[in-house]
Amino acid sequence: MAPTQFPDYEQAHIARAARGEAVLGFACLARCALVGAFEDPCRALRLSYIGDRFPVVRRLTGGGSLSLDPDTLVAVLALPAGPYATMAPDTLMSALAAPFLAAIRGCGIDAAFTAPNDIVVAGRKVASVFARRDAGVVLFEAVIPLALDVEELLKTLRLPLEKLSEQGLLAARQRFAPLFTLVPDLPSGALCARIAAETAQALGLAPHRESPPLLSETSRAAAEDRPAADVQAFLKTPGGVLYLDVWLDPRALIREARFTGGVACLDGDLLARLQASLVATDVTEAESTLGRALGGVPPDIVGVEAADIVYLGHLCAARFHVGRRLGLAAATQISVFSPDRAASGETLLGAIDAVLLPYCAKPTWCKWRHRDGCPECGQCAVGEAYGLARARNLMVVTITRYEHLRAVLADLRDRGARAFLGVCCTDFFLKRDYAFIEAGVPAVFLDIGGDTCYTLRQEEAAYAGRFEAEAFVDARLLGRLLDWRDRLAAADATTGVAGVEDQSPRPSLGS
Ligand code: SF4
Ligand code: SF4
């Protein structure tokens, strides 16, 4: 008989739960990258490293991707939904995590559950839990590393460093507490027995205990060979980053839409239904279409609200609007940050009165690389950017390290800056967004090209101002953006109202 693959193992659990049984099984998978049900492997994984080294396996539960090796215990629990069918997603996660937490605590580990889906000890991750519920069945999974090869993990995942605290900037090793580092002689069989006992007590019924399967994984979730989306938008939410990619026909009607992200979406079909609602609609109506599709019902996603999904539709339409001005390819490099989600992209663009540039775009040989300022010697695009900003009397700053960024943002806020143009990589914006949220100054971001410290895994060096590769600022695009800003600002000054040229979609602020 051919060995079972992990998704088949999950499906077998679900099938039995659909017949009214509660089933608990434990598995140790071969080395693999285990991606969440809704993740885009290209965004979540370092596929260039994974290559043919080990398979990429997609599980049925949502949430983030994981780097697994045989020293990771995967507990799979399936049960009739019963009282869990209508529970709020975050309540369900903590309720079903409780027996796993109790089992870990029973091993003498002072662990706690932290939303949305982690079991931690002293802030370090011990386990992650994931859930899905549909067709009257709940599938709940706990992934518990007994030992962990952090080096492999860093090579495998585009690590969600956003979960690091600010004073942290901690080394990745400090984020994890594999069980063998806490209880070196812990027998995994004893842990499984504790989980089974605690689960039986919590559920009030004894789950049928599945024997460990013989698992063999083949690659099931490799990168797709399809053209890049015509318009892409993303939104950081408390439940993770949610992406919306759309492909358009020549009339700007949506041919195909796709939501992805490491979000814990419990309803396995919700994102597919939202995608279907967008097909054949005008991209500029994505926001209202999604609002109607949600119908006022909170989405079954931990940490994501209906307003988030609707706003993502707005961001998609706004990017399309930018694309009509500057070309769709250019639009993918431009994002807006409106702290209260009230301002349109053009309102923010017309209000720019400062430009922030990253040190990493200056040549490594330039003596100004790690200093604020630039004498515009003419040998790099940063000099052109300085010239463009100075010609408009805009404040222009080279950000030299993370603490410098925070100080500059605080200064902008204190001066009453209306908005700034920030040049940085998208990864930085996503993973350090709290610095921008804390300052509360609206922004338009222009993505940099070339090697970034995320692609080169040098995040920590970058935050300290020691990243030694060179990123690329598209000075021509920056110039076109600032020209557009000038026209909007001039129109604003003439009419006294937000730009007559401002026809970009405005967020509805509704859900
Ligand atoms: S233009 Fe400015 S940043 Fe670029 S090389 Fe010259 S001095 Fe350095
Ligand atoms: S995170 Fe790294 S690549 Fe991105 S803007 Fe900062 S220094 Fe540059």
Short mmCIF file of C-alpha atoms and ligand atoms in Angstrom, two decimals:
data_model
loop_
_atom_site.label_atom_id
_atom_site.label_comp_id
_atom_site.label_asym_id
_atom_site.label_seq_id
_atom_site.Cartn_x
_atom_site.Cartn_y
_atom_site.Cartn_z
CA MET A 1 0.00 0.00 0.00
CA ALA A 2 1.32 3.45 -0.88
CA PRO A 3 2.25 5.56 2.15
CA THR A 4 -0.32 8.17 3.16
CA GLN A 5 0.35 11.83 2.48
CA PHE A 6 -0.48 14.42 5.11
CA PRO A 7 -3.52 16.01 3.41
CA ASP A 8 -4.97 12.50 2.95
CA TYR A 9 -4.42 11.90 6.64
CA GLU A 10 -6.32 15.11 7.45
CA GLN A 11 -9.13 14.18 5.07
CA ALA A 12 -9.46 10.77 6.69
CA HIS A 13 -9.89 12.47 10.08
CA ILE A 14 -12.53 14.82 8.66
CA ALA A 15 -14.45 11.96 7.05
CA ARG A 16 -14.68 10.13 10.35
CA ALA A 17 -15.70 13.27 12.23
CA ALA A 18 -18.44 13.79 9.64
CA ARG A 19 -19.76 10.39 10.69
CA GLY A 20 -19.94 11.59 14.30
CA GLU A 21 -16.60 10.39 15.70
CA ALA A 22 -13.95 12.47 17.45
CA VAL A 23 -10.54 11.40 16.17
CA LEU A 24 -7.10 12.32 17.47
CA GLY A 25 -3.91 11.35 15.70
CA PHE A 26 -0.23 12.17 15.94
CA ALA A 27 2.20 12.36 13.08
CA CYS A 28 5.85 13.18 12.56
CA LEU A 29 6.36 14.29 8.99
CA ALA A 30 9.52 13.98 6.98
CA ARG A 31 11.44 17.23 6.45
CA CYS A 32 9.10 19.60 4.62
CA ALA A 33 7.68 23.10 4.45
CA LEU A 34 4.09 22.92 5.70
CA VAL A 35 2.17 25.84 4.20
CA GLY A 36 -1.15 27.12 5.47
CA ALA A 37 -4.30 26.47 3.43
CA PHE A 38 -4.39 30.02 2.06
CA GLU A 39 -0.71 30.90 1.85
CA ASP A 40 1.03 31.78 -1.38
CA PRO A 41 4.24 29.70 -1.21
CA CYS A 42 6.05 32.40 -3.19
CA ARG A 43 5.33 34.94 -0.46
CA ALA A 44 5.72 32.64 2.52
CA LEU A 45 8.70 30.49 1.58
CA ARG A 46 12.21 30.88 0.27
CA LEU A 47 11.54 28.62 -2.70
CA SER A 48 14.98 29.24 -4.16
CA TYR A 49 16.44 27.45 -1.14
CA ILE A 50 13.83 24.70 -0.93
CA GLY A 51 14.22 23.71 -4.58
CA ASP A 52 14.34 19.91 -4.70
CA ARG A 53 15.71 19.58 -1.18
CA PHE A 54 12.37 18.75 0.41
CA PRO A 55 8.67 18.97 -0.45
CA VAL A 56 6.22 21.78 0.11
CA VAL A 57 3.04 20.38 1.66
CA ARG A 58 -0.21 22.30 1.96
CA ARG A 59 -2.31 21.52 5.03
CA LEU A 60 -6.08 22.04 5.22
CA THR A 61 -5.95 24.55 8.07
CA GLY A 62 -5.16 28.22 7.58
CA GLY A 63 -2.48 30.21 9.37
CA GLY A 64 1.20 30.66 8.74
CA SER A 65 3.70 28.34 7.13
CA LEU A 66 6.11 26.17 9.07
CA SER A 67 9.46 24.52 8.59
CA LEU A 68 9.06 20.92 9.74
CA ASP A 69 11.51 18.16 10.44
CA PRO A 70 10.98 14.71 11.95
CA ASP A 71 11.46 16.16 15.44
CA THR A 72 8.16 18.01 15.15
CA LEU A 73 5.02 16.46 16.59
CA VAL A 74 1.83 17.22 14.66
CA ALA A 75 -1.41 16.49 16.52
CA VAL A 76 -4.53 16.27 14.34
CA LEU A 77 -7.92 16.43 16.05
CA ALA A 78 -11.21 16.22 14.15
CA LEU A 79 -14.62 16.31 15.78
CA PRO A 80 -18.25 17.09 15.02
CA ALA A 81 -18.57 20.87 15.20
CA GLY A 82 -21.30 20.86 17.89
CA PRO A 83 -20.85 23.93 20.11
CA TYR A 84 -17.81 25.00 18.10
CA ALA A 85 -19.90 25.60 14.97
CA THR A 86 -21.00 29.07 16.03
CA MET A 87 -18.15 30.08 18.32
CA ALA A 88 -16.25 33.27 17.46
CA PRO A 89 -13.01 32.26 15.71
CA ASP A 90 -10.67 33.56 18.41
CA THR A 91 -12.77 31.89 21.12
CA LEU A 92 -12.65 28.59 19.27
CA MET A 93 -8.88 28.80 18.92
CA SER A 94 -8.30 29.33 22.63
CA ALA A 95 -10.97 26.78 23.63
CA LEU A 96 -9.52 23.96 21.55
CA ALA A 97 -5.93 24.95 22.37
CA ALA A 98 -6.73 24.54 26.07
CA PRO A 99 -6.20 20.74 26.31
CA PHE A 100 -2.93 21.01 24.38
CA LEU A 101 -1.82 23.79 26.69
CA ALA A 102 -2.82 21.72 29.73
CA ALA A 103 -0.81 18.76 28.42
CA ILE A 104 2.28 20.91 27.92
CA ARG A 105 1.85 22.46 31.35
CA GLY A 106 1.49 18.94 32.72
CA CYS A 107 5.06 18.32 31.56
CA GLY A 108 6.23 20.99 33.99
CA ILE A 109 6.37 23.82 31.45
CA ASP A 110 4.86 27.15 32.50
CA ALA A 111 3.23 27.79 29.12
CA ALA A 112 0.35 30.08 28.15
CA PHE A 113 -1.86 30.59 25.10
CA THR A 114 -1.44 33.85 23.20
CA ALA A 115 -3.80 34.96 20.47
CA PRO A 116 -4.15 34.33 17.71
CA ASN A 117 -2.61 30.85 17.70
CA ASP A 118 0.52 30.33 19.75
CA ILE A 119 1.41 28.49 22.93
CA VAL A 120 4.39 30.25 24.47
CA VAL A 121 6.64 30.10 27.47
CA ALA A 122 8.17 33.41 28.58
CA GLY A 123 7.30 34.87 25.17
CA ARG A 124 8.99 32.05 23.24
CA LYS A 125 6.91 29.86 20.97
CA VAL A 126 6.39 26.26 22.11
CA ALA A 127 3.61 25.30 19.70
CA SER A 128 1.26 26.70 17.07
CA VAL A 129 -2.38 25.72 16.64
CA PHE A 130 -4.56 25.91 13.54
CA ALA A 131 -8.24 25.26 12.86
CA ARG A 132 -10.80 24.85 10.15
CA ARG A 133 -14.52 24.23 10.34
CA ASP A 134 -16.89 23.36 7.57
CA ALA A 135 -19.57 20.79 6.80
CA GLY A 136 -20.30 20.35 10.49
CA VAL A 137 -16.74 19.30 11.33
CA VAL A 138 -13.89 21.04 13.13
CA LEU A 139 -10.31 20.17 12.25
CA PHE A 140 -7.83 21.36 14.85
CA GLU A 141 -4.07 20.92 14.58
CA ALA A 142 -1.23 21.56 16.99
CA VAL A 143 2.33 21.65 15.72
CA ILE A 144 4.82 21.11 18.54
CA PRO A 145 8.56 21.17 17.78
CA LEU A 146 10.47 18.86 20.11
CA ALA A 147 13.76 20.06 18.65
CA LEU A 148 14.24 22.78 16.06
CA ASP A 149 16.90 23.56 13.51
CA VAL A 150 16.61 27.33 13.46
CA GLU A 151 19.18 27.66 10.69
CA GLU A 152 16.99 25.51 8.44
CA LEU A 153 13.90 27.40 9.50
CA LEU A 154 15.45 30.73 8.52
CA LYS A 155 16.47 29.32 5.16
CA THR A 156 12.98 27.90 4.56
CA LEU A 157 10.61 30.64 5.64
CA ARG A 158 10.32 34.28 4.89
CA LEU A 159 10.07 34.62 8.63
CA PRO A 160 7.22 36.78 9.94
CA LEU A 161 9.48 38.99 11.99
CA GLU A 162 6.56 41.34 12.64
CA LYS A 163 5.80 39.27 15.72
CA LEU A 164 9.02 40.44 17.33
CA SER A 165 8.50 43.10 19.92
CA GLU A 166 10.16 46.43 19.41
CA GLN A 167 12.68 46.15 22.21
CA GLY A 168 13.18 42.70 20.86
CA LEU A 169 14.81 42.86 17.47
CA LEU A 170 15.59 39.50 19.00
CA ALA A 171 17.58 36.84 17.28
CA ALA A 172 15.31 34.25 15.70
CA ARG A 173 16.50 31.60 18.13
CA GLN A 174 15.03 33.52 21.00
CA ARG A 175 11.58 33.29 19.47
CA PHE A 176 11.29 29.54 19.89
CA ALA A 177 11.38 27.13 22.81
CA PRO A 178 11.34 23.59 21.42
CA LEU A 179 10.26 21.18 24.14
CA PHE A 180 13.56 19.31 24.40
CA THR A 181 15.28 22.57 25.39
CA LEU A 182 12.83 22.86 28.29
CA VAL A 183 12.52 19.19 29.30
CA PRO A 184 15.48 17.35 27.73
CA ASP A 185 14.33 13.83 28.58
CA LEU A 186 10.66 14.31 27.67
CA PRO A 187 9.35 11.14 25.98
CA SER A 188 7.12 12.16 23.08
CA GLY A 189 4.85 9.18 23.82
CA ALA A 190 4.13 10.58 27.27
CA LEU A 191 3.27 13.96 25.77
CA CYS A 192 0.87 12.31 23.30
CA ALA A 193 -0.79 10.41 26.15
CA ARG A 194 -1.24 13.64 28.11
CA ILE A 195 -2.75 15.38 25.09
CA ALA A 196 -5.17 12.50 24.58
CA ALA A 197 -6.21 12.54 28.24
CA GLU A 198 -6.63 16.32 28.38
CA THR A 199 -8.56 16.34 25.10
CA ALA A 200 -10.90 13.62 26.36
CA GLN A 201 -11.55 15.59 29.53
CA ALA A 202 -12.09 18.90 27.73
CA LEU A 203 -14.39 17.46 25.09
CA GLY A 204 -16.25 15.21 27.46
CA LEU A 205 -15.62 12.29 25.15
CA ALA A 206 -12.67 10.11 24.39
CA PRO A 207 -11.39 10.74 20.89
CA HIS A 208 -10.51 7.64 18.98
CA ARG A 209 -6.72 7.51 19.08
CA GLU A 210 -5.26 7.00 15.63
CA SER A 211 -2.00 5.14 15.41
CA PRO A 212 0.84 7.14 13.81
CA PRO A 213 0.63 6.87 10.04
CA LEU A 214 3.44 6.11 7.68
CA LEU A 215 3.70 9.45 5.93
CA SER A 216 5.49 10.23 2.74
CA GLU A 217 5.27 13.69 1.27
CA THR A 218 5.56 14.77 -2.29
CA SER A 219 5.54 18.33 -3.46
CA ARG A 220 1.97 19.60 -3.68
CA ALA A 221 2.15 23.33 -3.37
CA ALA A 222 5.00 24.51 -5.52
CA ALA A 223 5.05 27.95 -7.05
CA GLU A 224 2.46 28.40 -9.75
CA ASP A 225 3.58 28.98 -13.28
CA ARG A 226 1.27 31.84 -14.15
CA PRO A 227 1.74 35.50 -15.02
CA ALA A 228 1.92 37.97 -12.17
CA ALA A 229 -1.37 39.55 -11.18
CA ASP A 230 -2.32 42.78 -12.95
CA VAL A 231 -3.10 44.45 -9.64
CA GLN A 232 -1.91 43.39 -6.20
CA ALA A 233 -2.84 44.85 -2.85
CA PHE A 234 -2.07 43.87 0.72
CA LEU A 235 -3.23 44.81 4.18
CA LYS A 236 -1.66 44.08 7.52
CA THR A 237 -4.32 43.05 10.03
CA PRO A 238 -4.12 41.76 13.61
CA GLY A 239 -4.68 38.30 12.09
CA GLY A 240 -1.80 38.58 9.62
CA VAL A 241 -1.15 40.00 6.17
CA LEU A 242 -3.95 39.46 3.66
CA TYR A 243 -3.19 39.82 -0.05
CA LEU A 244 -5.59 40.35 -2.93
CA ASP A 245 -4.31 39.65 -6.45
CA VAL A 246 -6.51 40.26 -9.47
CA TRP A 247 -6.11 39.51 -13.15
CA LEU A 248 -8.01 41.80 -15.52
CA ASP A 249 -9.46 41.54 -18.98
CA PRO A 250 -8.95 44.41 -21.47
CA ARG A 251 -12.05 46.21 -20.15
CA ALA A 252 -10.67 46.21 -16.58
CA LEU A 253 -13.18 43.58 -15.53
CA ILE A 254 -11.77 41.07 -13.07
CA ARG A 255 -11.06 37.75 -14.79
CA GLU A 256 -9.76 36.11 -11.66
CA ALA A 257 -9.19 37.15 -8.06
CA ARG A 258 -7.23 35.46 -5.35
CA PHE A 259 -6.96 36.12 -1.62
CA THR A 260 -3.88 34.67 0.05
CA GLY A 261 -2.11 35.02 3.35
CA GLY A 262 -1.13 33.27 6.52
CA VAL A 263 -4.48 34.14 8.05
CA ALA A 264 -6.40 31.73 10.26
CA CYS A 265 -9.55 31.54 8.15
CA LEU A 266 -11.71 28.86 9.72
CA ASP A 267 -14.28 28.72 6.95
CA GLY A 268 -12.44 26.81 4.28
CA ASP A 269 -14.61 28.22 1.47
CA LEU A 270 -14.95 31.86 2.53
CA LEU A 271 -12.03 33.26 0.54
CA ALA A 272 -13.08 31.26 -2.53
CA ARG A 273 -16.60 32.73 -2.27
CA LEU A 274 -15.20 36.24 -2.00
CA GLN A 275 -12.98 35.60 -5.00
CA ALA A 276 -15.97 34.36 -7.01
CA SER A 277 -17.94 37.49 -6.09
CA LEU A 278 -15.29 39.65 -7.74
CA VAL A 279 -15.20 37.83 -11.05
CA ALA A 280 -16.64 39.90 -13.95
CA THR A 281 -16.91 43.05 -11.83
CA ASP A 282 -15.09 46.29 -12.59
CA VAL A 283 -11.95 46.47 -10.48
CA THR A 284 -12.91 49.97 -9.36
CA GLU A 285 -15.95 48.42 -7.69
CA ALA A 286 -14.01 45.80 -5.75
CA GLU A 287 -14.70 47.51 -2.43
CA SER A 288 -18.50 47.67 -2.76
CA THR A 289 -18.63 44.18 -4.29
CA LEU A 290 -16.81 42.69 -1.32
CA GLY A 291 -19.05 44.60 1.09
CA ARG A 292 -22.12 43.07 -0.55
CA ALA A 293 -20.57 39.60 -0.66
CA LEU A 294 -19.87 39.72 3.06
CA GLY A 295 -23.42 40.88 3.70
CA GLY A 296 -22.67 42.31 7.13
CA VAL A 297 -21.58 38.92 8.46
CA PRO A 298 -18.24 38.97 10.30
CA PRO A 299 -15.71 36.86 8.39
CA ASP A 300 -14.76 33.58 10.03
CA ILE A 301 -11.13 34.65 10.31
CA VAL A 302 -9.15 35.22 13.49
CA GLY A 303 -8.12 38.87 13.74
CA VAL A 304 -9.64 39.97 10.41
CA GLU A 305 -12.82 42.03 10.24
CA ALA A 306 -15.22 42.66 7.39
CA ALA A 307 -13.93 46.24 7.22
CA ASP A 308 -10.42 44.90 6.57
CA ILE A 309 -11.54 42.83 3.59
CA VAL A 310 -13.58 45.70 2.18
CA TYR A 311 -10.65 48.10 2.62
CA LEU A 312 -8.40 45.64 0.81
CA GLY A 313 -10.83 45.93 -2.10
CA HIS A 314 -10.41 49.70 -1.90
CA LEU A 315 -6.61 49.40 -1.93
CA CYS A 316 -6.83 47.21 -5.00
CA ALA A 317 -9.00 49.76 -6.80
CA ALA A 318 -6.67 52.56 -5.67
CA ARG A 319 -3.66 50.75 -7.09
CA PHE A 320 -5.48 50.28 -10.37
CA HIS A 321 -6.14 54.03 -10.39
CA VAL A 322 -2.44 54.71 -9.86
CA GLY A 323 -1.72 52.19 -12.61
CA ARG A 324 -3.86 54.13 -15.08
CA ARG A 325 -1.59 57.14 -14.46
CA LEU A 326 1.78 55.50 -14.18
CA GLY A 327 1.34 52.03 -15.67
CA LEU A 328 0.24 48.90 -13.83
CA ALA A 329 3.81 47.69 -13.34
CA ALA A 330 4.68 50.96 -11.60
CA ALA A 331 1.54 50.78 -9.48
CA THR A 332 2.72 47.55 -7.85
CA GLN A 333 5.59 49.57 -6.39
CA ILE A 334 3.33 52.15 -4.78
CA SER A 335 1.31 51.71 -1.57
CA VAL A 336 -0.59 54.11 0.61
CA PHE A 337 -0.78 54.22 4.38
CA SER A 338 -3.74 56.11 5.80
CA PRO A 339 -3.81 55.55 9.58
CA ASP A 340 -7.57 56.10 9.79
CA ARG A 341 -8.23 54.63 6.32
CA ALA A 342 -10.13 57.81 5.47
CA ALA A 343 -7.93 59.44 2.84
CA SER A 344 -7.75 58.50 -0.83
CA GLY A 345 -4.39 57.85 -2.45
CA GLU A 346 -4.46 61.16 -4.31
CA THR A 347 -5.31 63.11 -1.16
CA LEU A 348 -2.20 61.65 0.46
CA LEU A 349 -0.07 62.22 -2.62
CA GLY A 350 -1.08 65.89 -2.82
CA ALA A 351 -0.24 66.34 0.87
CA ILE A 352 3.35 65.03 0.74
CA ASP A 353 5.76 67.43 2.37
CA ALA A 354 8.72 65.18 3.16
CA VAL A 355 10.69 62.42 1.45
CA LEU A 356 12.39 59.61 3.39
CA LEU A 357 15.06 57.58 1.62
CA PRO A 358 16.81 54.40 2.83
CA TYR A 359 20.57 54.27 3.32
CA CYS A 360 20.62 50.89 1.56
CA ALA A 361 20.01 52.59 -1.81
CA LYS A 362 23.23 54.58 -1.56
CA PRO A 363 26.32 52.91 -3.07
CA THR A 364 28.36 50.89 -0.58
CA TRP A 365 31.42 52.99 -1.45
CA CYS A 366 29.68 56.32 -0.85
CA LYS A 367 30.84 58.06 2.31
CA TRP A 368 27.27 59.32 2.75
CA ARG A 369 25.80 55.81 2.87
CA HIS A 370 25.49 55.73 6.65
CA ARG A 371 24.91 59.46 7.07
CA ASP A 372 21.91 61.65 6.52
CA GLY A 373 22.32 63.97 3.54
CA CYS A 374 23.73 63.83 0.03
CA PRO A 375 25.74 66.42 -1.94
CA GLU A 376 24.18 65.13 -5.20
CA CYS A 377 27.47 64.10 -6.78
CA GLY A 378 25.53 62.62 -9.70
CA GLN A 379 26.68 59.03 -9.25
CA CYS A 380 23.50 57.39 -7.98
CA ALA A 381 19.71 57.59 -8.01
CA VAL A 382 19.56 58.74 -4.40
CA GLY A 383 21.22 61.96 -5.51
CA GLU A 384 18.50 62.40 -8.14
CA ALA A 385 15.86 61.80 -5.46
CA TYR A 386 17.48 64.45 -3.27
CA GLY A 387 17.42 66.86 -6.20
CA LEU A 388 13.75 66.19 -6.92
CA ALA A 389 12.79 66.77 -3.29
CA ARG A 390 14.95 69.86 -2.80
CA ALA A 391 13.61 71.44 -6.00
CA ARG A 392 10.20 71.35 -4.33
CA ASN A 393 11.42 72.55 -0.94
CA LEU A 394 10.46 69.22 0.57
CA MET A 395 12.24 67.98 3.65
CA VAL A 396 14.43 65.03 2.60
CA VAL A 397 16.12 62.59 4.98
CA THR A 398 18.25 59.47 4.60
CA ILE A 399 17.08 56.93 7.17
CA THR A 400 20.22 55.33 8.56
CA ARG A 401 18.81 52.81 11.05
CA TYR A 402 15.59 51.81 12.75
CA GLU A 403 15.91 54.15 15.74
CA HIS A 404 16.61 57.01 13.34
CA LEU A 405 13.39 56.21 11.47
CA ARG A 406 11.39 56.37 14.69
CA ALA A 407 12.95 59.72 15.60
CA VAL A 408 12.25 61.16 12.14
CA LEU A 409 8.64 59.93 12.21
CA ALA A 410 8.13 61.48 15.65
CA ASP A 411 9.61 64.74 14.34
CA LEU A 412 7.28 64.70 11.32
CA ARG A 413 4.30 64.13 13.60
CA ASP A 414 5.36 66.95 15.94
CA ARG A 415 5.80 69.34 13.00
CA GLY A 416 2.29 68.51 11.82
CA ALA A 417 3.46 66.92 8.56
CA ARG A 418 0.43 66.02 6.46
CA ALA A 419 2.05 63.08 4.68
CA PHE A 420 5.45 61.84 3.56
CA LEU A 421 6.79 59.83 0.67
CA GLY A 422 8.70 56.87 2.08
CA VAL A 423 11.06 54.84 -0.06
CA CYS A 424 11.67 51.38 1.40
CA CYS A 425 11.14 47.71 0.66
CA THR A 426 7.62 46.32 1.09
CA ASP A 427 8.90 43.74 3.56
CA PHE A 428 10.12 46.49 5.84
CA PHE A 429 6.78 48.27 5.70
CA LEU A 430 4.92 45.03 6.47
CA LYS A 431 7.19 43.87 9.23
CA ARG A 432 7.82 47.20 10.94
CA ASP A 433 4.43 48.76 10.34
CA TYR A 434 3.96 49.55 14.03
CA ALA A 435 6.59 52.29 13.74
CA PHE A 436 4.37 54.01 11.16
CA ILE A 437 1.17 53.30 13.10
CA GLU A 438 2.75 54.70 16.26
CA ALA A 439 3.71 57.95 14.50
CA GLY A 440 0.32 58.18 12.79
CA VAL A 441 1.60 60.24 9.84
CA PRO A 442 -0.01 59.24 6.53
CA ALA A 443 2.34 58.10 3.81
CA VAL A 444 2.78 57.02 0.24
CA PHE A 445 5.39 54.27 -0.08
CA LEU A 446 7.57 53.57 -3.08
CA ASP A 447 9.05 50.08 -3.09
CA ILE A 448 12.76 49.71 -3.77
CA GLY A 449 14.16 47.15 -6.18
CA GLY A 450 17.28 45.00 -6.20
CA ASP A 451 18.50 42.86 -3.33
CA THR A 452 16.88 43.68 -0.03
CA CYS A 453 18.02 42.55 3.36
CA TYR A 454 14.95 40.32 3.54
CA THR A 455 15.83 38.44 0.38
CA LEU A 456 19.39 38.21 1.69
CA ARG A 457 18.24 37.44 5.26
CA GLN A 458 20.09 40.37 6.79
CA GLU A 459 17.17 42.02 8.57
CA GLU A 460 18.94 42.52 11.88
CA ALA A 461 22.00 44.05 10.23
CA ALA A 462 19.72 46.35 8.25
CA TYR A 463 17.85 47.66 11.29
CA ALA A 464 21.21 48.49 12.86
CA GLY A 465 22.33 50.26 9.67
CA ARG A 466 24.86 47.60 8.66
CA PHE A 467 23.25 46.09 5.52
CA GLU A 468 25.97 45.92 2.87
CA ALA A 469 24.07 45.12 -0.33
CA GLU A 470 22.63 47.79 -2.59
CA ALA A 471 18.96 48.42 -3.24
CA PHE A 472 17.64 50.46 -6.14
CA VAL A 473 15.50 53.61 -6.12
CA ASP A 474 13.52 54.23 -9.30
CA ALA A 475 14.25 57.97 -9.50
CA ARG A 476 12.26 58.31 -12.72
CA LEU A 477 9.13 56.90 -11.10
CA LEU A 478 9.76 58.99 -8.01
CA GLY A 479 9.94 62.06 -10.24
CA ARG A 480 6.63 61.19 -11.93
CA LEU A 481 5.02 60.69 -8.53
CA LEU A 482 6.25 64.07 -7.34
CA ASP A 483 5.05 65.73 -10.57
CA TRP A 484 1.62 64.26 -9.91
CA ARG A 485 1.87 65.48 -6.31
CA ASP A 486 2.65 69.01 -7.58
CA ARG A 487 -0.44 69.08 -9.79
CA LEU A 488 -2.64 67.84 -6.95
CA ALA A 489 -1.14 70.33 -4.50
CA ALA A 490 -1.60 73.19 -7.00
CA ALA A 491 -5.23 72.21 -7.61
CA ASP A 492 -5.76 72.00 -3.86
CA ALA A 493 -4.33 75.52 -3.39
CA THR A 494 -6.50 76.90 -6.21
CA THR A 495 -9.79 75.38 -5.15
CA GLY A 496 -9.26 75.09 -1.43
CA VAL A 497 -10.65 71.59 -1.58
CA ALA A 498 -8.91 68.29 -1.96
CA GLY A 499 -7.62 68.25 -5.53
CA VAL A 500 -9.99 68.72 -8.42
CA GLU A 501 -7.81 66.12 -10.09
CA ASP A 502 -8.55 63.74 -7.28
CA GLN A 503 -10.74 61.09 -8.81
CA SER A 504 -9.14 58.18 -7.06
CA PRO A 505 -11.46 55.82 -5.20
CA ARG A 506 -12.33 56.94 -1.71
CA PRO A 507 -12.63 54.38 1.04
CA SER A 508 -16.18 53.89 2.22
CA LEU A 509 -15.08 53.38 5.85
CA GLY A 510 -17.93 50.93 6.03
CA SER A 511 -17.91 47.20 6.18
S1 SF4 B 1 24.55 61.04 -5.23
FE1 SF4 B 1 24.74 61.19 -3.00
S2 SF4 B 1 24.31 59.14 -2.25
FE2 SF4 B 1 24.72 58.94 -4.43
S3 SF4 B 1 26.90 58.49 -4.55
FE3 SF4 B 1 26.70 60.72 -4.71
S4 SF4 B 1 26.90 61.47 -2.62
FE4 SF4 B 1 26.51 59.26 -2.49
S1 SF4 B 2 14.74 46.73 5.37
FE1 SF4 B 2 16.75 46.54 4.34
S2 SF4 B 2 16.34 46.54 2.13
FE2 SF4 B 2 14.47 47.23 3.19
S3 SF4 B 2 14.63 49.46 3.14
FE3 SF4 B 2 15.52 48.80 5.08
S4 SF4 B 2 17.72 48.53 4.73
FE4 SF4 B 2 16.71 48.66 2.74
#
